[in-house]
Short mmCIF file of C-alpha atoms and ligand atoms in Angstrom, two decimals:
data_model
loop_
_atom_site.label_atom_id
_atom_site.label_comp_id
_atom_site.label_asym_id
_atom_site.label_seq_id
_atom_site.Cartn_x
_atom_site.Cartn_y
_atom_site.Cartn_z
CA MET A 1 5.24 -12.62 -20.89
CA ASP A 2 5.41 -12.70 -17.12
CA LYS A 3 9.14 -11.95 -16.95
CA TYR A 4 11.45 -8.96 -17.06
CA LEU A 5 14.85 -9.14 -18.78
CA ILE A 6 17.03 -6.51 -17.11
CA ASP A 7 20.53 -5.66 -18.32
CA GLY A 8 22.09 -4.18 -15.21
CA GLY A 9 24.61 -1.42 -14.63
CA GLY A 10 24.73 2.18 -15.73
CA PRO A 11 23.30 5.25 -14.00
CA LEU A 12 19.69 6.42 -14.23
CA SER A 13 18.72 9.79 -15.68
CA GLY A 14 15.50 11.54 -16.62
CA GLU A 15 12.22 12.47 -15.02
CA ILE A 16 8.81 10.88 -14.52
CA THR A 17 5.53 11.77 -12.84
CA VAL A 18 4.59 9.76 -9.76
CA ALA A 19 1.33 7.81 -10.10
CA ARG A 20 -1.53 8.22 -7.61
CA ALA A 21 -1.37 6.03 -4.54
CA LYS A 22 -2.69 2.46 -4.68
CA ASN A 23 -3.13 2.47 -0.89
CA ALA A 24 -5.19 5.65 -1.08
CA VAL A 25 -7.32 4.64 -4.08
CA LEU A 26 -8.39 1.31 -2.54
CA PRO A 27 -10.06 2.75 0.62
CA LEU A 28 -11.50 5.64 -1.43
CA LEU A 29 -13.18 3.07 -3.70
CA ALA A 30 -14.56 1.33 -0.61
CA ALA A 31 -15.97 4.63 0.67
CA ALA A 32 -17.82 5.15 -2.63
CA VAL A 33 -20.17 2.28 -1.67
CA MET A 34 -21.68 4.59 0.98
CA ALA A 35 -22.62 7.36 -1.46
CA GLU A 36 -26.22 7.64 -2.69
CA GLY A 37 -24.79 9.33 -5.79
CA SER A 38 -21.72 9.08 -8.03
CA VAL A 39 -18.16 9.31 -6.76
CA ALA A 40 -15.48 10.27 -9.31
CA LEU A 41 -11.80 9.61 -8.58
CA HIS A 42 -9.22 11.11 -10.94
CA LYS A 43 -5.78 9.87 -12.09
CA CYS A 44 -6.34 6.33 -10.79
CA PRO A 45 -3.79 3.85 -12.20
CA PRO A 46 -5.37 0.71 -13.77
CA ILE A 47 -3.22 -1.66 -11.68
CA ALA A 48 -4.42 -5.14 -10.72
CA ASP A 49 -5.37 -4.29 -7.13
CA VAL A 50 -7.57 -1.42 -8.34
CA SER A 51 -9.22 -3.67 -10.97
CA ASN A 52 -9.87 -6.32 -8.32
CA MET A 53 -11.53 -3.76 -6.06
CA LEU A 54 -13.69 -2.50 -8.95
CA ASN A 55 -14.81 -6.09 -9.58
CA ILE A 56 -15.86 -6.41 -5.95
CA LEU A 57 -17.86 -3.16 -6.22
CA ARG A 58 -19.59 -4.57 -9.30
CA THR A 59 -20.69 -7.63 -7.28
CA LEU A 60 -22.28 -5.14 -4.86
CA ASN A 61 -24.30 -3.86 -7.82
CA CYS A 62 -22.36 -0.61 -8.17
CA ARG A 63 -22.07 0.81 -11.68
CA VAL A 64 -18.34 1.27 -12.31
CA THR A 65 -16.36 2.81 -15.18
CA HIS A 66 -12.58 3.30 -15.47
CA SER A 67 -11.78 5.52 -18.44
CA LYS A 68 -8.62 5.65 -20.52
CA ASP A 69 -7.72 8.98 -18.94
CA LEU A 70 -7.67 7.22 -15.54
CA ASP A 71 -10.98 8.59 -14.21
CA ILE A 72 -13.00 6.11 -12.14
CA VAL A 73 -16.72 6.77 -11.62
CA ILE A 74 -18.66 4.65 -9.15
CA ASP A 75 -22.44 4.98 -8.97
CA ALA A 76 -23.58 3.12 -5.85
CA GLY A 77 -27.13 4.47 -6.11
CA GLU A 78 -28.50 1.01 -6.89
CA ALA A 79 -25.95 -0.88 -4.77
CA ASP A 80 -27.60 -3.62 -2.73
CA GLY A 81 -25.02 -6.29 -1.92
CA GLU A 82 -23.95 -7.26 1.56
CA GLU A 83 -21.26 -9.84 0.88
CA ILE A 84 -17.57 -9.38 0.08
CA PRO A 85 -17.09 -12.33 -2.32
CA ALA A 86 -14.54 -14.77 -0.89
CA ASP A 87 -12.76 -15.51 -4.17
CA LEU A 88 -12.17 -11.81 -4.91
CA ALA A 89 -11.28 -11.08 -1.26
CA ARG A 90 -8.55 -13.73 -1.44
CA GLU A 91 -7.01 -11.73 -4.31
CA LEU A 92 -7.21 -8.52 -2.31
CA ARG A 93 -6.95 -9.01 1.46
CA SER A 94 -7.29 -5.33 2.19
CA SER A 95 -10.84 -5.52 0.79
CA ILE A 96 -11.85 -6.39 4.38
CA PHE A 97 -12.17 -2.62 4.89
CA LEU A 98 -15.35 -2.85 2.79
CA LEU A 99 -17.11 -4.18 5.90
CA GLY A 100 -17.38 -0.65 7.30
CA PRO A 101 -18.91 0.98 4.22
CA ILE A 102 -21.33 -1.94 3.61
CA LEU A 103 -22.44 -1.85 7.25
CA GLY A 104 -22.75 1.94 7.17
CA ARG A 105 -24.95 1.83 4.08
CA PHE A 106 -26.90 -1.46 4.40
CA LYS A 107 -26.52 -2.26 8.14
CA ARG A 108 -25.64 -5.88 7.29
CA ALA A 109 -22.43 -7.40 5.90
CA ARG A 110 -20.85 -10.81 5.29
CA ALA A 111 -17.26 -11.75 4.54
CA ALA A 112 -14.91 -14.70 4.60
CA TYR A 113 -11.80 -14.42 6.73
CA PRO A 114 -9.24 -12.94 4.30
CA GLY A 115 -6.50 -15.40 5.35
CA GLY A 116 -2.76 -14.92 5.37
CA CYS A 117 -0.54 -14.05 2.43
CA ASP A 118 3.11 -13.91 1.44
CA ILE A 119 3.97 -11.20 3.96
CA GLY A 120 2.15 -12.37 7.06
CA PHE A 121 -0.97 -13.64 8.80
CA ARG A 122 -3.04 -10.50 8.09
CA PRO A 123 -5.44 -10.91 11.09
CA ILE A 124 -8.61 -8.81 11.32
CA ASP A 125 -9.19 -8.89 15.10
CA LEU A 126 -8.77 -5.11 15.42
CA HIS A 127 -11.35 -4.53 12.67
CA LEU A 128 -13.86 -6.82 14.43
CA LYS A 129 -13.16 -5.43 17.94
CA GLY A 130 -13.77 -1.88 16.69
CA LEU A 131 -16.99 -2.89 14.91
CA ARG A 132 -18.22 -4.57 18.13
CA ASP A 133 -17.39 -1.30 19.97
CA LEU A 134 -19.77 0.34 17.47
CA ASN A 135 -22.41 -2.15 18.65
CA VAL A 136 -22.23 -4.30 15.51
CA LYS A 137 -23.34 -7.87 16.29
CA ILE A 138 -20.79 -10.25 14.74
CA THR A 139 -21.32 -14.00 14.50
CA GLU A 140 -18.82 -16.41 13.05
CA GLU A 141 -19.86 -19.07 10.62
CA TYR A 142 -17.98 -21.60 8.48
CA GLY A 143 -14.80 -19.69 7.51
CA GLY A 144 -16.48 -16.32 7.68
CA ILE A 145 -18.34 -13.65 9.61
CA VAL A 146 -21.86 -12.17 9.56
CA CYS A 147 -22.27 -8.59 10.80
CA ASP A 148 -25.57 -7.05 11.96
CA GLY A 149 -25.25 -3.28 12.18
CA ARG A 150 -28.95 -2.36 12.62
CA ASP A 151 -28.19 -1.01 16.14
CA MET A 152 -24.82 0.51 15.22
CA ARG A 153 -24.02 3.64 17.19
CA GLY A 154 -21.02 5.87 17.84
CA ALA A 155 -18.41 4.78 20.37
CA GLU A 156 -14.92 5.42 21.73
CA ILE A 157 -12.51 2.92 20.17
CA LEU A 158 -8.91 2.15 21.17
CA LEU A 159 -6.79 0.31 18.58
CA GLU A 160 -4.16 -1.96 20.20
CA ILE A 161 -2.02 -1.46 17.07
CA PRO A 162 -2.30 1.62 14.80
CA SER A 163 -3.62 -0.57 11.98
CA VAL A 164 -4.11 1.29 8.68
CA GLY A 165 -6.95 -0.91 7.45
CA ALA A 166 -8.74 -1.06 10.80
CA THR A 167 -8.55 2.76 11.10
CA GLU A 168 -10.03 3.15 7.61
CA ASN A 169 -12.71 0.49 8.15
CA LEU A 170 -13.88 2.07 11.41
CA MET A 171 -13.80 5.64 10.06
CA MET A 172 -16.16 4.55 7.30
CA ALA A 173 -18.47 2.51 9.57
CA ALA A 174 -18.69 5.38 12.09
CA ALA A 175 -19.37 7.95 9.35
CA LEU A 176 -22.94 6.57 8.98
CA ALA A 177 -23.45 5.38 12.58
CA LEU A 178 -25.76 7.31 14.91
CA GLY A 179 -23.83 9.62 17.24
CA SER A 180 -20.17 10.51 17.78
CA SER A 181 -17.14 8.22 17.60
CA VAL A 182 -13.49 8.61 18.52
CA ILE A 183 -10.71 6.30 17.28
CA ARG A 184 -7.64 6.42 19.54
CA ASN A 185 -4.21 5.11 18.57
CA ALA A 186 -5.38 5.51 14.97
CA ALA A 187 -2.91 5.00 12.13
CA LYS A 188 -1.39 8.32 10.93
CA GLU A 189 -0.48 7.30 7.35
CA PRO A 190 -1.15 10.04 4.74
CA GLU A 191 -3.66 7.74 3.02
CA ILE A 192 -5.92 8.14 6.09
CA LEU A 193 -6.05 11.90 5.53
CA ASP A 194 -7.04 11.27 1.90
CA LEU A 195 -9.95 9.14 3.12
CA GLN A 196 -11.05 11.85 5.57
CA ARG A 197 -11.02 14.40 2.75
CA LEU A 198 -13.24 12.28 0.51
CA LEU A 199 -15.66 11.39 3.34
CA ASN A 200 -16.05 15.09 4.17
CA ALA A 201 -16.51 15.94 0.48
CA MET A 202 -19.35 13.36 0.52
CA GLY A 203 -21.00 15.16 3.46
CA GLY A 204 -19.28 13.29 6.27
CA ARG A 205 -17.99 14.94 9.44
CA VAL A 206 -14.53 13.51 10.16
CA SER A 207 -11.54 15.26 11.76
CA GLY A 208 -8.12 14.40 13.14
CA ALA A 209 -6.82 12.14 10.36
CA GLY A 210 -3.02 12.21 10.37
CA THR A 211 -3.03 12.27 14.17
CA SER A 212 -3.61 9.33 16.51
CA THR A 213 -7.08 10.59 17.48
CA ILE A 214 -9.79 10.71 14.84
CA LYS A 215 -13.29 12.09 15.57
CA ILE A 216 -16.34 11.17 13.52
CA GLU A 217 -19.86 12.64 13.80
CA GLY A 218 -22.27 10.17 12.21
CA VAL A 219 -24.58 11.56 9.49
CA ALA A 220 -27.77 10.13 7.99
CA LYS A 221 -26.44 9.74 4.47
CA LEU A 222 -23.48 10.46 2.20
CA SER A 223 -23.71 11.89 -1.30
CA GLY A 224 -21.54 11.76 -4.42
CA ALA A 225 -18.30 13.75 -4.73
CA GLU A 226 -15.12 13.90 -6.76
CA TYR A 227 -11.54 13.66 -5.60
CA THR A 228 -7.95 13.23 -6.80
CA PRO A 229 -5.96 10.81 -4.61
CA MET A 230 -2.50 11.63 -3.24
CA PRO A 231 0.72 10.65 -5.05
CA ASP A 232 2.05 7.15 -4.32
CA ARG A 233 4.81 7.57 -1.73
CA ILE A 234 5.81 3.91 -2.01
CA GLU A 235 6.16 4.02 -5.79
CA ALA A 236 8.15 7.27 -5.49
CA GLY A 237 10.37 5.71 -2.81
CA THR A 238 10.98 2.71 -5.04
CA PHE A 239 12.26 4.96 -7.84
CA MET A 240 14.40 6.92 -5.35
CA LEU A 241 16.04 3.68 -4.23
CA ALA A 242 16.60 2.61 -7.85
CA CYS A 243 18.58 5.82 -8.40
CA ALA A 244 20.46 5.44 -5.12
CA ILE A 245 21.61 1.91 -6.01
CA ALA A 246 22.40 2.52 -9.71
CA GLY A 247 23.65 6.10 -9.44
CA GLY A 248 22.63 9.01 -11.64
CA LYS A 249 20.10 11.82 -11.31
CA ILE A 250 16.31 11.59 -11.61
CA THR A 251 13.43 13.94 -10.90
CA LEU A 252 10.03 12.73 -9.68
CA HIS A 253 7.22 15.17 -10.47
CA GLU A 254 4.15 15.34 -8.19
CA ALA A 255 6.15 13.61 -5.42
CA ASN A 256 5.24 14.72 -1.90
CA CYS A 257 8.49 15.37 0.00
CA GLU A 258 6.74 15.38 3.36
CA HIS A 259 5.38 11.85 2.86
CA LEU A 260 8.82 10.64 1.77
CA PHE A 261 10.83 12.16 4.61
CA PRO A 262 11.40 8.82 6.46
CA LEU A 263 13.24 7.47 3.38
CA THR A 264 14.86 10.81 2.46
CA ALA A 265 16.42 11.07 5.93
CA LYS A 266 17.89 7.55 5.62
CA LEU A 267 19.23 8.20 2.12
CA ARG A 268 20.83 11.50 3.13
CA ASP A 269 22.52 9.73 6.08
CA SER A 270 23.92 7.22 3.56
CA GLY A 271 25.34 9.93 1.27
CA VAL A 272 22.59 10.22 -1.35
CA LYS A 273 21.54 13.77 -2.31
CA VAL A 274 17.77 14.40 -2.18
CA ILE A 275 16.53 17.84 -3.23
CA CYS A 276 12.93 18.71 -2.38
CA GLY A 277 11.00 21.03 -4.69
CA GLU A 278 7.52 22.52 -4.36
CA ASN A 279 5.87 19.57 -6.08
CA SER A 280 8.82 17.40 -7.09
CA LEU A 281 11.87 15.67 -5.73
CA THR A 282 15.31 15.12 -7.28
CA VAL A 283 17.64 12.28 -6.30
CA ILE A 284 21.37 12.29 -7.10
CA GLY A 285 23.04 8.94 -6.51
CA GLU A 286 26.83 8.90 -6.74
CA GLY A 287 26.67 5.20 -7.61
CA ARG A 288 29.59 4.53 -5.27
CA PRO A 289 28.94 2.17 -2.35
CA LEU A 290 27.12 3.91 0.48
CA SER A 291 27.60 3.12 4.13
CA CYS A 292 25.30 0.36 5.30
CA ALA A 293 22.44 1.91 7.30
CA ALA A 294 20.53 0.00 9.99
CA MET A 295 16.76 0.46 9.83
CA GLU A 296 13.60 -0.63 11.65
CA THR A 297 10.16 -0.40 10.03
CA GLN A 298 7.55 1.55 12.00
CA PRO A 299 4.03 2.91 11.46
CA TYR A 300 4.02 6.37 9.83
CA PRO A 301 5.89 8.68 10.26
CA GLY A 302 8.51 5.95 10.81
CA PHE A 303 10.22 4.06 7.97
CA PRO A 304 7.46 2.42 5.90
CA THR A 305 7.33 -1.39 5.82
CA ASP A 306 6.44 -1.26 2.11
CA LEU A 307 9.88 0.21 1.35
CA GLN A 308 11.80 -2.22 3.56
CA ALA A 309 12.43 -4.74 0.78
CA PRO A 310 13.60 -2.16 -1.81
CA PHE A 311 15.76 -0.54 0.90
CA LEU A 312 17.30 -3.94 1.73
CA SER A 313 18.50 -4.27 -1.90
CA LEU A 314 20.39 -0.98 -1.52
CA GLN A 315 21.97 -2.15 1.75
CA ALA A 316 23.09 -5.38 0.02
CA VAL A 317 25.61 -3.35 -2.05
CA SER A 318 26.60 -0.85 0.67
CA ASP A 319 29.80 -0.78 2.70
CA GLY A 320 29.81 -2.55 6.05
CA VAL A 321 27.34 -4.62 8.05
CA CYS A 322 23.89 -3.52 9.17
CA VAL A 323 20.72 -4.92 10.70
CA ILE A 324 17.26 -4.45 9.19
CA ARG A 325 14.29 -5.12 11.45
CA GLU A 326 10.76 -5.69 10.08
CA ASN A 327 8.37 -4.80 12.91
CA LEU A 328 5.06 -4.73 11.00
CA PHE A 329 4.72 -8.10 9.23
CA GLU A 330 5.81 -11.63 10.06
CA THR A 331 7.44 -12.76 6.81
CA ARG A 332 8.57 -9.83 4.73
CA PHE A 333 12.01 -11.30 3.84
CA LYS A 334 10.78 -14.12 1.58
CA HIS A 335 12.60 -12.68 -1.44
CA VAL A 336 16.02 -12.72 0.32
CA PRO A 337 17.06 -16.16 -1.05
CA GLU A 338 16.64 -14.66 -4.55
CA LEU A 339 18.94 -11.75 -3.61
CA VAL A 340 21.46 -14.31 -2.32
CA LYS A 341 21.37 -15.99 -5.76
CA MET A 342 22.51 -12.58 -7.10
CA GLY A 343 25.47 -12.56 -4.71
CA ALA A 344 24.00 -10.76 -1.69
CA ASP A 345 25.28 -11.73 1.76
CA ILE A 346 22.19 -11.59 3.97
CA THR A 347 21.06 -13.86 6.80
CA VAL A 348 17.51 -13.75 8.15
CA ARG A 349 16.38 -14.74 11.63
CA ASP A 350 12.65 -14.27 12.21
CA ARG A 351 11.98 -10.54 11.63
CA THR A 352 15.64 -9.51 11.48
CA ALA A 353 18.01 -9.46 8.48
CA VAL A 354 21.79 -9.06 8.94
CA VAL A 355 23.31 -7.58 5.76
CA ARG A 356 27.01 -7.71 4.90
CA GLY A 357 27.44 -5.32 2.00
CA VAL A 358 29.15 -6.69 -1.14
CA ARG A 359 30.88 -4.71 -3.93
CA SER A 360 28.26 -5.64 -6.50
CA LEU A 361 25.53 -8.13 -7.35
CA ARG A 362 25.50 -10.34 -10.45
CA GLY A 363 22.62 -11.00 -12.81
CA ALA A 364 20.72 -14.27 -12.25
CA GLN A 365 17.45 -16.10 -12.89
CA VAL A 366 15.18 -15.04 -10.00
CA ALA A 367 11.47 -15.01 -9.16
CA ALA A 368 9.16 -12.59 -7.35
CA HIS A 369 6.41 -14.01 -5.09
CA GLU A 370 4.84 -10.78 -3.85
CA LEU A 371 4.63 -7.11 -4.69
CA ARG A 372 7.38 -5.31 -2.75
CA GLY A 373 9.82 -8.24 -2.85
CA GLY A 374 9.40 -8.11 -6.63
CA ALA A 375 10.20 -4.38 -6.63
CA ALA A 376 13.30 -5.11 -4.52
CA LEU A 377 14.54 -7.74 -7.00
CA THR A 378 13.95 -5.30 -9.88
CA ILE A 379 16.11 -2.68 -8.12
CA ALA A 380 18.83 -5.24 -7.40
CA ALA A 381 18.85 -6.30 -11.07
CA ILE A 382 19.16 -2.67 -12.22
CA ALA A 383 22.48 -2.37 -10.34
CA ALA A 384 23.74 -5.95 -10.94
CA ARG A 385 26.53 -6.84 -13.36
CA GLY A 386 25.07 -8.73 -16.32
CA ALA A 387 21.54 -9.77 -17.22
CA THR A 388 18.74 -10.85 -14.87
CA VAL A 389 15.58 -12.71 -15.79
CA LEU A 390 12.92 -11.87 -13.20
CA ASP A 391 9.84 -14.09 -13.14
CA GLY A 392 6.54 -13.18 -11.47
CA VAL A 393 5.99 -9.73 -12.98
CA ARG A 394 2.24 -10.15 -12.30
CA HIS A 395 2.98 -9.64 -8.60
CA ILE A 396 4.80 -6.36 -9.31
CA GLU A 397 2.04 -5.08 -11.56
CA ARG A 398 -0.44 -5.32 -8.67
CA GLY A 399 1.06 -2.09 -7.34
CA TYR A 400 3.29 -0.42 -9.95
CA TYR A 401 1.73 1.26 -12.99
CA ARG A 402 3.61 0.69 -16.33
CA PHE A 403 6.69 -0.12 -14.26
CA GLU A 404 9.02 -1.25 -17.04
CA GLU A 405 8.01 1.65 -19.34
CA ARG A 406 8.79 4.20 -16.65
CA LEU A 407 12.04 2.52 -15.63
CA SER A 408 13.03 2.51 -19.34
CA ALA A 409 12.28 6.26 -19.44
CA LEU A 410 14.89 6.65 -16.69
CA GLY A 411 17.50 4.76 -18.71
CA VAL A 412 17.04 1.23 -17.36
CA ARG A 413 17.61 -1.51 -19.97
CA ILE A 414 14.48 -3.55 -19.19
CA THR A 415 12.16 -5.49 -21.49
CA ARG A 416 9.14 -7.73 -20.96
CA ILE A 417 9.69 -11.31 -22.17
C1 EPZ B 1 -1.92 -1.46 4.78
O1 EPZ B 1 -2.19 -2.83 5.03
C2 EPZ B 1 -1.32 -1.39 3.39
N1 EPZ B 1 -2.30 -1.86 2.41
C3 EPZ B 1 -0.06 -2.27 3.34
O2 EPZ B 1 0.51 -2.15 2.04
C4 EPZ B 1 0.94 -1.71 4.37
O3 EPZ B 1 2.08 -2.53 4.39
C5 EPZ B 1 0.29 -1.69 5.76
O4 EPZ B 1 -0.95 -0.94 5.73
C6 EPZ B 1 1.20 -1.06 6.82
O5 EPZ B 1 1.49 0.25 6.45
C7 EPZ B 1 -3.26 -1.00 2.00
O6 EPZ B 1 -3.35 0.12 2.45
C8 EPZ B 1 -4.21 -1.53 0.96
P1 EPZ B 1 -2.13 -2.89 9.01
P2 EPZ B 1 -3.05 -3.28 6.35
O7 EPZ B 1 -3.50 -3.29 9.41
O8 EPZ B 1 -4.10 -2.28 6.61
C9 EPZ B 1 -1.50 -6.15 12.36
C10 EPZ B 1 1.44 -2.94 0.02
O9 EPZ B 1 2.49 -3.56 -0.23
N2 EPZ B 1 -2.98 -6.24 12.46
O10 EPZ B 1 -1.67 -1.50 9.29
O11 EPZ B 1 -3.44 -4.69 6.15
C11 EPZ B 1 -0.98 -6.75 11.06
O12 EPZ B 1 -0.83 -8.15 11.17
C12 EPZ B 1 0.59 -3.34 1.22
O13 EPZ B 1 1.01 -1.96 -0.64
C13 EPZ B 1 -3.53 -7.01 13.48
O14 EPZ B 1 -2.83 -7.60 14.29
O15 EPZ B 1 -1.91 -3.18 7.46
C14 EPZ B 1 0.34 -6.05 10.91
O16 EPZ B 1 1.30 -6.73 11.70
C15 EPZ B 1 1.16 -4.54 1.96
N3 EPZ B 1 -4.89 -7.09 13.55
C16 EPZ B 1 0.11 -4.66 11.53
O17 EPZ B 1 -1.11 -4.78 12.29
C17 EPZ B 1 -5.72 -6.44 12.68
O18 EPZ B 1 -6.96 -6.53 12.82
C18 EPZ B 1 -0.08 -3.54 10.50
O19 EPZ B 1 -1.11 -3.95 9.64
C19 EPZ B 1 -5.13 -5.68 11.63
C20 EPZ B 1 -3.75 -5.59 11.55
#
């Protein structure tokens, strides 16, 4: 039952509510380790990445519950672990941002190097450089690192690259370090502002999230709090692109138009109508071929790398030739050979894809190997002529909550087989 059978063609119609953001929930869960009381997070989707993170918190002796109505409660009062378990960290590379919270709370931490994955090398040099700036002593041992944060103190940190994970890791470490810290060239993704809000609700003193300069006043301890994470802009963008490629009209409730502007601007340039409401967004896709739009991924507020693959599927059936450039990760075109099996005309050189739009794609037997490439193949299958069998649904379910149910609600003929 790890496959989708998708019968392509036909416009989408209907409305759904956007789930809460995977890439906000994960750092918020990490921050909960620092609380000497309970942290409650509402509306958290039970997707695989969230479950993996909860398992890691359990190994740190946190008491964790995830209720049917999507409330997560973490009680880190008795937490005492120092190590991010290597086997679980391999499943969830972004768990490296647990180093900061563990160091903040326990002043010592151990982790294996997370290693590369299907989208790139995933180095952690910026995380380690920033922790050293905070006077954390880091020694390397067989395949891993040992951090001693007993003399941790505030510092001025400059990130070479506005890394999302490094920004989050260092915000959390500095929140419980003695003195003031500044992170310059910080990532500006909306998920960073969510983390600032929770840290401040816990008694932290953080400001500037959403800009490239974040200030943190260290405090002695952090207490419990409750918070509802932001809507998932990448999930919402994926549904927008499904409507753009298949045609039709859908409404996404609880979508944040501001967060989605980088994609909205691109879609409007291509001829797709996007109507922003107070707390919703409506997409009207004419279903006719759009003009191929060149695009380069950039840190927020540029075009998000997580929507590059779904956007590439739309370009594959647009008019003309365009170039897509992936600036964030080394190998984020691994799913392209599967699109070519469906009739796409795309050539990839290093981080650049040249797309020659075709009239339509055809159903085929294809396989997903990672999360966003899997979402891209799903979108391509929705618009393709004929049936597609898509293997590797487990990769898609890492980041999309009840994906086939919600696509079905929008009129997609999709079943799990
Ligand atoms: C976060 O990953 C997201 N994951 C990713 O989403 C997203 O693609 C990425 O940010 C960029 O927006 C979560 O939030 C859980 P980065 P992260 O550090 O923090 C380089 C998805 O599909 N870099 O901002 O790992 C790195 O190699 C996932 O939901 C270093 O060189 O991304 C990359 O080229 C995939 N050294 C660039 O920075 C470092 O120490 C951006 O990576 C850290 C990063």
